mmCIF file with all atom_site columns, C-alpha atoms and ligand atoms in Angstrom:
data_model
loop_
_atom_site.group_PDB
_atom_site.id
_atom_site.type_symbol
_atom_site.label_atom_id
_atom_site.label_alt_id
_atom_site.label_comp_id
_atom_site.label_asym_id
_atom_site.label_entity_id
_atom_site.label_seq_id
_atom_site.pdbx_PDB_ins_code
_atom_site.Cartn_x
_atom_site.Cartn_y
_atom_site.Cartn_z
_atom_site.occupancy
_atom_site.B_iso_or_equiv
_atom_site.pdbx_formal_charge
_atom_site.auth_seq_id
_atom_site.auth_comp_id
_atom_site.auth_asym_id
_atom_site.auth_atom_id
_atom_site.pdbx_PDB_model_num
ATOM   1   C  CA  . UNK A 1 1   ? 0.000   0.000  0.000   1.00 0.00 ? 1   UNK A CA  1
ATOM   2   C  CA  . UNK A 1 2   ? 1.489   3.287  -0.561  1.00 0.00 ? 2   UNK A CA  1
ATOM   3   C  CA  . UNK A 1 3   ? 1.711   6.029  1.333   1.00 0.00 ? 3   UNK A CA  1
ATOM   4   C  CA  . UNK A 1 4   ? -0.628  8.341  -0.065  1.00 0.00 ? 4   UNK A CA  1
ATOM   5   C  CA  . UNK A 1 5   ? -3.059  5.746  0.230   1.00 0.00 ? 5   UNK A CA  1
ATOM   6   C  CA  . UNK A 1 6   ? -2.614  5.362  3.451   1.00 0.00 ? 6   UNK A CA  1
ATOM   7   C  CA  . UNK A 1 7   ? -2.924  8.873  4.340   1.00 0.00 ? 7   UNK A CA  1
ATOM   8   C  CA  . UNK A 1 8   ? -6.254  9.015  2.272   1.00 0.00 ? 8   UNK A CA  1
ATOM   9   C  CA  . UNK A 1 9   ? -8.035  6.789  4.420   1.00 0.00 ? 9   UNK A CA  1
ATOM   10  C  CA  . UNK A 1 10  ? -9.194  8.453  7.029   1.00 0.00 ? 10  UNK A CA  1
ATOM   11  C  CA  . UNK A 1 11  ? -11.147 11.072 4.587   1.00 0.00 ? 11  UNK A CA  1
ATOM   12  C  CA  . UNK A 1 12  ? -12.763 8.134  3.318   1.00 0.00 ? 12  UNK A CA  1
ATOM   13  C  CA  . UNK A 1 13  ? -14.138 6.418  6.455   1.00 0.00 ? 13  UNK A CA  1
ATOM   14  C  CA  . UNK A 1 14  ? -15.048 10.678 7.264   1.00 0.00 ? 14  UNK A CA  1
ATOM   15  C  CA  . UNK A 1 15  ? -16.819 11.448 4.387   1.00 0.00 ? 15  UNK A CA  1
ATOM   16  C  CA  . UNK A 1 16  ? -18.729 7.857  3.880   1.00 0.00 ? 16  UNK A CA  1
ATOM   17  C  CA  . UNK A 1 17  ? -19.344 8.086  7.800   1.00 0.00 ? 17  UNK A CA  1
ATOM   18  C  CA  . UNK A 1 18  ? -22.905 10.006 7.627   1.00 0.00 ? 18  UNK A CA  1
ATOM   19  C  CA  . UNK A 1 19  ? -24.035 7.650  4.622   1.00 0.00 ? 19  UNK A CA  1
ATOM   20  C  CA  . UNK A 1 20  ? -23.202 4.294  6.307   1.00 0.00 ? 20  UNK A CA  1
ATOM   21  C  CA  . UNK A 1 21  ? -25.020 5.398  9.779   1.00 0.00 ? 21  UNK A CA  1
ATOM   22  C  CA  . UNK A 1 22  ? -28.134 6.843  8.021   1.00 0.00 ? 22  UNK A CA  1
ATOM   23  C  CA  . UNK A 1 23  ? -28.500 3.821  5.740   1.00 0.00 ? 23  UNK A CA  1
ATOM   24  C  CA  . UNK A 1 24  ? -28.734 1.238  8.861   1.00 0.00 ? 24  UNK A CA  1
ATOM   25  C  CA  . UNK A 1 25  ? -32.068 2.809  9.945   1.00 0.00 ? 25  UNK A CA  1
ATOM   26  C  CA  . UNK A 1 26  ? -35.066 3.771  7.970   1.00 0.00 ? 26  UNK A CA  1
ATOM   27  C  CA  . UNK A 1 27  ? -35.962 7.736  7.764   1.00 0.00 ? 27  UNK A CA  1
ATOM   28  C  CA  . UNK A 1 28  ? -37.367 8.815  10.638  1.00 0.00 ? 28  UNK A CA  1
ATOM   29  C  CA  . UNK A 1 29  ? -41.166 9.847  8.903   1.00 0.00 ? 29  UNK A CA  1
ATOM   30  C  CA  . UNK A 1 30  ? -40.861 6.675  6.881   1.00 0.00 ? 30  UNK A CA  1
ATOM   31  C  CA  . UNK A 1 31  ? -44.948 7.539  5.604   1.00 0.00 ? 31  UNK A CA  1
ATOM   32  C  CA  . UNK A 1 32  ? -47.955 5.200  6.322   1.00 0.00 ? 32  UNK A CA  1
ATOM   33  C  CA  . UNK A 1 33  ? -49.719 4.221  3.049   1.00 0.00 ? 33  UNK A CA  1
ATOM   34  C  CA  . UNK A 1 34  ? -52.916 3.814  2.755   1.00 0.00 ? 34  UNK A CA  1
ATOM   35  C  CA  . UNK A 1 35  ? -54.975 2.879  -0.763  1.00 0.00 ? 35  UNK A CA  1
ATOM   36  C  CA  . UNK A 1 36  ? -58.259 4.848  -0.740  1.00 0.00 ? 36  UNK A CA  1
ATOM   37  C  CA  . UNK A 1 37  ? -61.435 4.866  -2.885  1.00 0.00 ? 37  UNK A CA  1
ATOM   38  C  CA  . UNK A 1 38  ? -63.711 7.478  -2.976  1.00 0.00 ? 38  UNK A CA  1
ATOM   39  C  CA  . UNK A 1 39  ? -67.322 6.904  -4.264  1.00 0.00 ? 39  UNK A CA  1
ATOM   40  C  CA  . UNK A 1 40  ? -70.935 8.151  -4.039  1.00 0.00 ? 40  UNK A CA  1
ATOM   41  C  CA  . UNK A 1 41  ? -71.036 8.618  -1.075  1.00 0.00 ? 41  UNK A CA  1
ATOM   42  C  CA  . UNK A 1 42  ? -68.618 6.845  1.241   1.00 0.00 ? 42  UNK A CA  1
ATOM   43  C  CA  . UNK A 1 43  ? -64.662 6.527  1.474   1.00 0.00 ? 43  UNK A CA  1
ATOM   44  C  CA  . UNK A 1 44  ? -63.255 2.509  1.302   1.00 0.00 ? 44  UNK A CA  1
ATOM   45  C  CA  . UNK A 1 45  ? -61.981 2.225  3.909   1.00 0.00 ? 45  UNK A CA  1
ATOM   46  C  CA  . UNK A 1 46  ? -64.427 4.480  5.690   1.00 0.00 ? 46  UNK A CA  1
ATOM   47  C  CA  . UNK A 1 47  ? -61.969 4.615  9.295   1.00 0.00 ? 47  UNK A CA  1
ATOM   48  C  CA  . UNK A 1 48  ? -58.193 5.405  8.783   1.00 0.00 ? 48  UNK A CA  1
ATOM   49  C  CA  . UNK A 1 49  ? -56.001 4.796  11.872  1.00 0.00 ? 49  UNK A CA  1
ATOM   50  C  CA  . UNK A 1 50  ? -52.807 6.049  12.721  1.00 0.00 ? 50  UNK A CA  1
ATOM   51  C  CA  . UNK A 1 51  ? -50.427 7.204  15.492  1.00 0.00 ? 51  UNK A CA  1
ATOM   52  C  CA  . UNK A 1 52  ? -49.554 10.493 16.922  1.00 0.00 ? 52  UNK A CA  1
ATOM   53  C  CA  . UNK A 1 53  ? -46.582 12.039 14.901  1.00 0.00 ? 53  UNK A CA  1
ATOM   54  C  CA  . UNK A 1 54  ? -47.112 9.628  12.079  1.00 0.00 ? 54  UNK A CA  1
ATOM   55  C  CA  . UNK A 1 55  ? -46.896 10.716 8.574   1.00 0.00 ? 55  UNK A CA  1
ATOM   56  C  CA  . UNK A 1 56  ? -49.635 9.736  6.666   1.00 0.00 ? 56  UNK A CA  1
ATOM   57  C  CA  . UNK A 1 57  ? -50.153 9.185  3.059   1.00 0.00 ? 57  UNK A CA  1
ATOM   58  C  CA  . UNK A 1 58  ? -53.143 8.479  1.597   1.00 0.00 ? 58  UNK A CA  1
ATOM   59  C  CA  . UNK A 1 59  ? -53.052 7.721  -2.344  1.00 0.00 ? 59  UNK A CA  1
ATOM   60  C  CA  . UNK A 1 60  ? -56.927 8.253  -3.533  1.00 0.00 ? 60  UNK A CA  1
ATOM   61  C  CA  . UNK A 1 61  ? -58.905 7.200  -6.745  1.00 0.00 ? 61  UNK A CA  1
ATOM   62  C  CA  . UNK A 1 62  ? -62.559 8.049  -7.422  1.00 0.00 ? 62  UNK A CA  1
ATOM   63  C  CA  . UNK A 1 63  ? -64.482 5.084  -7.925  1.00 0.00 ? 63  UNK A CA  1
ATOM   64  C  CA  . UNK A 1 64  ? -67.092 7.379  -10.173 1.00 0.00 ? 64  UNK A CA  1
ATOM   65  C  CA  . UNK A 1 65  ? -67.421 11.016 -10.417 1.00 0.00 ? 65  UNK A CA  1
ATOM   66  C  CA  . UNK A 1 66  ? -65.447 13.853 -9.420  1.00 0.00 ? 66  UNK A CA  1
ATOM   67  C  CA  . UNK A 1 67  ? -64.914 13.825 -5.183  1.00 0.00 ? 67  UNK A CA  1
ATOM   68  C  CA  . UNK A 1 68  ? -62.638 15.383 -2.514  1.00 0.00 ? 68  UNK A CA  1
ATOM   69  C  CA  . UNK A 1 69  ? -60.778 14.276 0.564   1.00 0.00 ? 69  UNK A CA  1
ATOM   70  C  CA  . UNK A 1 70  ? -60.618 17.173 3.561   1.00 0.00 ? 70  UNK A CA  1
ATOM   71  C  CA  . UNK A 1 71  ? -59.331 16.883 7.058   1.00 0.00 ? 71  UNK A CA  1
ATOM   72  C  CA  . UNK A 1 72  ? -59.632 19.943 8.272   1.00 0.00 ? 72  UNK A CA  1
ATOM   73  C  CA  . UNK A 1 73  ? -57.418 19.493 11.523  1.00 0.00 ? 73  UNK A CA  1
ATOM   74  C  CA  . UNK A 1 74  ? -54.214 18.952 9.036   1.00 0.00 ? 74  UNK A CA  1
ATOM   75  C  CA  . UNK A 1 75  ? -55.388 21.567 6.277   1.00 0.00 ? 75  UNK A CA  1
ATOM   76  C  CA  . UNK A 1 76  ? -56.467 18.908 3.693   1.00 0.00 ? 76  UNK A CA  1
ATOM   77  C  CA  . UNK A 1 77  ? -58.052 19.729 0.911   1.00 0.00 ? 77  UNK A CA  1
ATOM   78  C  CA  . UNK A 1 78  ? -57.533 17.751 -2.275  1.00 0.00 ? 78  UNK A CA  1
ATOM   79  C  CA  . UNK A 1 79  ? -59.905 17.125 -5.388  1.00 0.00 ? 79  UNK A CA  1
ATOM   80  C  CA  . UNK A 1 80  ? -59.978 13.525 -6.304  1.00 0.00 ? 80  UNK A CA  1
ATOM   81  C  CA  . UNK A 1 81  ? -60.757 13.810 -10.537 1.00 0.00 ? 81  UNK A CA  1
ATOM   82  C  CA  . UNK A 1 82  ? -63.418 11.362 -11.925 1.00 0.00 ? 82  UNK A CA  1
ATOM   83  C  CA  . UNK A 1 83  ? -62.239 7.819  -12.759 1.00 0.00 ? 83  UNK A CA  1
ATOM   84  C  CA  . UNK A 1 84  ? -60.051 6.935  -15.739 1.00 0.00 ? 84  UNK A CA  1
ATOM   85  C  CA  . UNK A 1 85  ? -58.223 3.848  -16.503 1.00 0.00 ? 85  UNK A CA  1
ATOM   86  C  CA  . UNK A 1 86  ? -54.584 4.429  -16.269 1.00 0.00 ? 86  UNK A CA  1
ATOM   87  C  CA  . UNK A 1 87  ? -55.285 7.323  -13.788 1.00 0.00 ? 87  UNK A CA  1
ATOM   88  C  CA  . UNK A 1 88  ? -52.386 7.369  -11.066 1.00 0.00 ? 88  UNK A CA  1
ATOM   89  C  CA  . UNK A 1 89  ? -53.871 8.084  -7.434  1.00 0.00 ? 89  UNK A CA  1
ATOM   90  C  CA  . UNK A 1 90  ? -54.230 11.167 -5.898  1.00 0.00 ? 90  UNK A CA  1
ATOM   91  C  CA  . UNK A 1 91  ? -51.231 11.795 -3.022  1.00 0.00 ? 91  UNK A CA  1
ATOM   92  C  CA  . UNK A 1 92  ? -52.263 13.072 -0.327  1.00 0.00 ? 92  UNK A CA  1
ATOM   93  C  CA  . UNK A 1 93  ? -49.650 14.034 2.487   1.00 0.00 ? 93  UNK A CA  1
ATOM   94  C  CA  . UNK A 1 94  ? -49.417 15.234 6.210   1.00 0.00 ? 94  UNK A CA  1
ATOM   95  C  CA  . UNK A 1 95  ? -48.292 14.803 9.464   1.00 0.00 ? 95  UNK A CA  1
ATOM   96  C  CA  . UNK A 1 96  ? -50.865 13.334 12.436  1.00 0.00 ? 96  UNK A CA  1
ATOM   97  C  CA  . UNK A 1 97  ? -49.897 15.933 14.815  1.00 0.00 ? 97  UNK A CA  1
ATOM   98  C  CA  . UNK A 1 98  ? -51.921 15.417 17.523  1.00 0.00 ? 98  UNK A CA  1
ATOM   99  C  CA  . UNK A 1 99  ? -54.388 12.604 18.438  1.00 0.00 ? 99  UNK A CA  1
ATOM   100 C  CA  . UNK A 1 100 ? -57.951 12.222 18.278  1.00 0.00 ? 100 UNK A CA  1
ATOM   101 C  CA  . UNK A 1 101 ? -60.850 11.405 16.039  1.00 0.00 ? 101 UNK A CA  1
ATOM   102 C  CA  . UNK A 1 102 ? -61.074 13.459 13.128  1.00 0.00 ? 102 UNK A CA  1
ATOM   103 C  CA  . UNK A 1 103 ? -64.092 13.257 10.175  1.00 0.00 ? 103 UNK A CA  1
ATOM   104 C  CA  . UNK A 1 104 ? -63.291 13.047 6.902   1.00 0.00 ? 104 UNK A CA  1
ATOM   105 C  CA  . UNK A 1 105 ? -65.043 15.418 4.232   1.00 0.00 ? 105 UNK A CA  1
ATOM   106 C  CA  . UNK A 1 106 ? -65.843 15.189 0.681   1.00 0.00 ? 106 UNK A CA  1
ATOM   107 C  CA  . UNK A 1 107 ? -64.600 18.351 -0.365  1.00 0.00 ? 107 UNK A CA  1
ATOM   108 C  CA  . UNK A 1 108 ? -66.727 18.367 -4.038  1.00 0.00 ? 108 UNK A CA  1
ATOM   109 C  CA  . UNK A 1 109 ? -69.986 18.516 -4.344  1.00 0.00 ? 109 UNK A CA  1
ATOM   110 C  CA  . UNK A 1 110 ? -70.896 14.990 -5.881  1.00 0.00 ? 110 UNK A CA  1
ATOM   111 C  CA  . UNK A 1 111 ? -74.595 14.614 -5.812  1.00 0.00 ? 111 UNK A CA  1
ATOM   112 C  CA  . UNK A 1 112 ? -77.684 13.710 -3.387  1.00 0.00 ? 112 UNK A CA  1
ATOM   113 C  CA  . UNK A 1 113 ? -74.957 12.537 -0.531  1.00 0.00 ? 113 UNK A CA  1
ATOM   114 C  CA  . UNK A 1 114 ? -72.715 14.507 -0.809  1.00 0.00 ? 114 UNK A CA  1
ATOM   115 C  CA  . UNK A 1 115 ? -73.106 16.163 2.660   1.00 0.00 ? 115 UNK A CA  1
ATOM   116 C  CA  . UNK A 1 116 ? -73.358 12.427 3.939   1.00 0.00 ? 116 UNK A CA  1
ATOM   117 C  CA  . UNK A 1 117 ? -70.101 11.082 2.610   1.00 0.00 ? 117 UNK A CA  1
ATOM   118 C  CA  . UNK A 1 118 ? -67.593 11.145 5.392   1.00 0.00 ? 118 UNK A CA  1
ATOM   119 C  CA  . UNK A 1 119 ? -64.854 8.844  6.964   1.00 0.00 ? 119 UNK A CA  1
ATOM   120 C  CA  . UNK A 1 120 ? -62.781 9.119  9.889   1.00 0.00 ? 120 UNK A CA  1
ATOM   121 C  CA  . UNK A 1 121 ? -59.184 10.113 10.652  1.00 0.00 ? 121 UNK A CA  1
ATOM   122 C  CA  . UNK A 1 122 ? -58.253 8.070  14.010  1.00 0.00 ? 122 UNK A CA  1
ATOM   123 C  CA  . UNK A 1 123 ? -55.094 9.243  16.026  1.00 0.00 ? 123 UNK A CA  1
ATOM   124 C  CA  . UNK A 1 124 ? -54.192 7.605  18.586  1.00 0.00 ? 124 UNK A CA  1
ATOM   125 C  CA  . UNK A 1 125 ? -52.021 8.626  21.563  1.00 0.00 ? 125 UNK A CA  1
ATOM   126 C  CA  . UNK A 1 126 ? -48.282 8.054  21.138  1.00 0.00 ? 126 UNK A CA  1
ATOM   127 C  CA  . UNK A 1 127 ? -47.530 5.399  23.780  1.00 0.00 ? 127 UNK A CA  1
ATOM   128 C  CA  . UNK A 1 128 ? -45.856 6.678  27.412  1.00 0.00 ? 128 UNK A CA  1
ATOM   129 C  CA  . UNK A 1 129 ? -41.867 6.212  27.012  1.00 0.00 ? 129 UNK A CA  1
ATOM   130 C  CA  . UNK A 1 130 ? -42.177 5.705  23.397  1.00 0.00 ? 130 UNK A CA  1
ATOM   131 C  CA  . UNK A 1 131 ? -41.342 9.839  22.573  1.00 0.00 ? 131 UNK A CA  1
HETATM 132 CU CU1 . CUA B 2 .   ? -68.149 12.862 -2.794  1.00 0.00 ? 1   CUA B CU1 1
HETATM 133 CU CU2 . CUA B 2 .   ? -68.937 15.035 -2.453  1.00 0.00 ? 1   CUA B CU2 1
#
């Protein structure tokens, strides 16, 4: 090994450091996915449940006609277009902040039920010692 090798090494093993440690361990707000369908008038599924400080993300297709997901707590307000084949899902992205039951509102008007078409966000407590 030569010299200047040698001397190089340390650089390496500081500069790959960060890499190595972050790739042991998932992210931190690794997201949980959840596959939604929104139809006249109800959301599939109809009760979402996560965990305080969870990132959430729901990917949402319209079953029919034109819809809208809001959760009001965690400023969401997203149209959800009328089905199409090939259509990718809508994303749809926050953070649970705090816990407690939460409705979910179609945010477009989408006929006769439209006021009746709700789900519900569930967040539950974080668990003691688990901060
Ligand atoms: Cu669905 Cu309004």
């Amino acid at each position: 090994m030569s010299a200047t090798l040698i001397r190089s090494i340390p650089i390496i093993i500081l500069v790959a450091g960060p890499f190595v440690a972050f790739s042991q361990q998932p992210p931190p707000s690794e997201p949980k996915v959840f596959e939604v369908v929104a139809r006249r008038f109800s959301f599939e599924p109809s009760t979402i449940e996560v965990t305080e400080g969870d990132a959430v993300r729901l990917l949402v297709r319209s079953a029919d006609g034109p819809h809208g997901v809001e959760i009001k707590a965690f400023k969401v307000k997203k149209a959800v277009p009328r089905a199409k084949p090939g259509d990718s899902p809508v994303t749809i992205e926050f953070v649970a902040t705090a816990a407690g039951e939460y409705p979910i509102l179609c945010s477009e008007y989408c006929g006769k039920g439209h006021e009746e078409m709700t789900g519900a966000l569930v967040v539950r407590a974080k668990p003691k010692g688990d901060q």
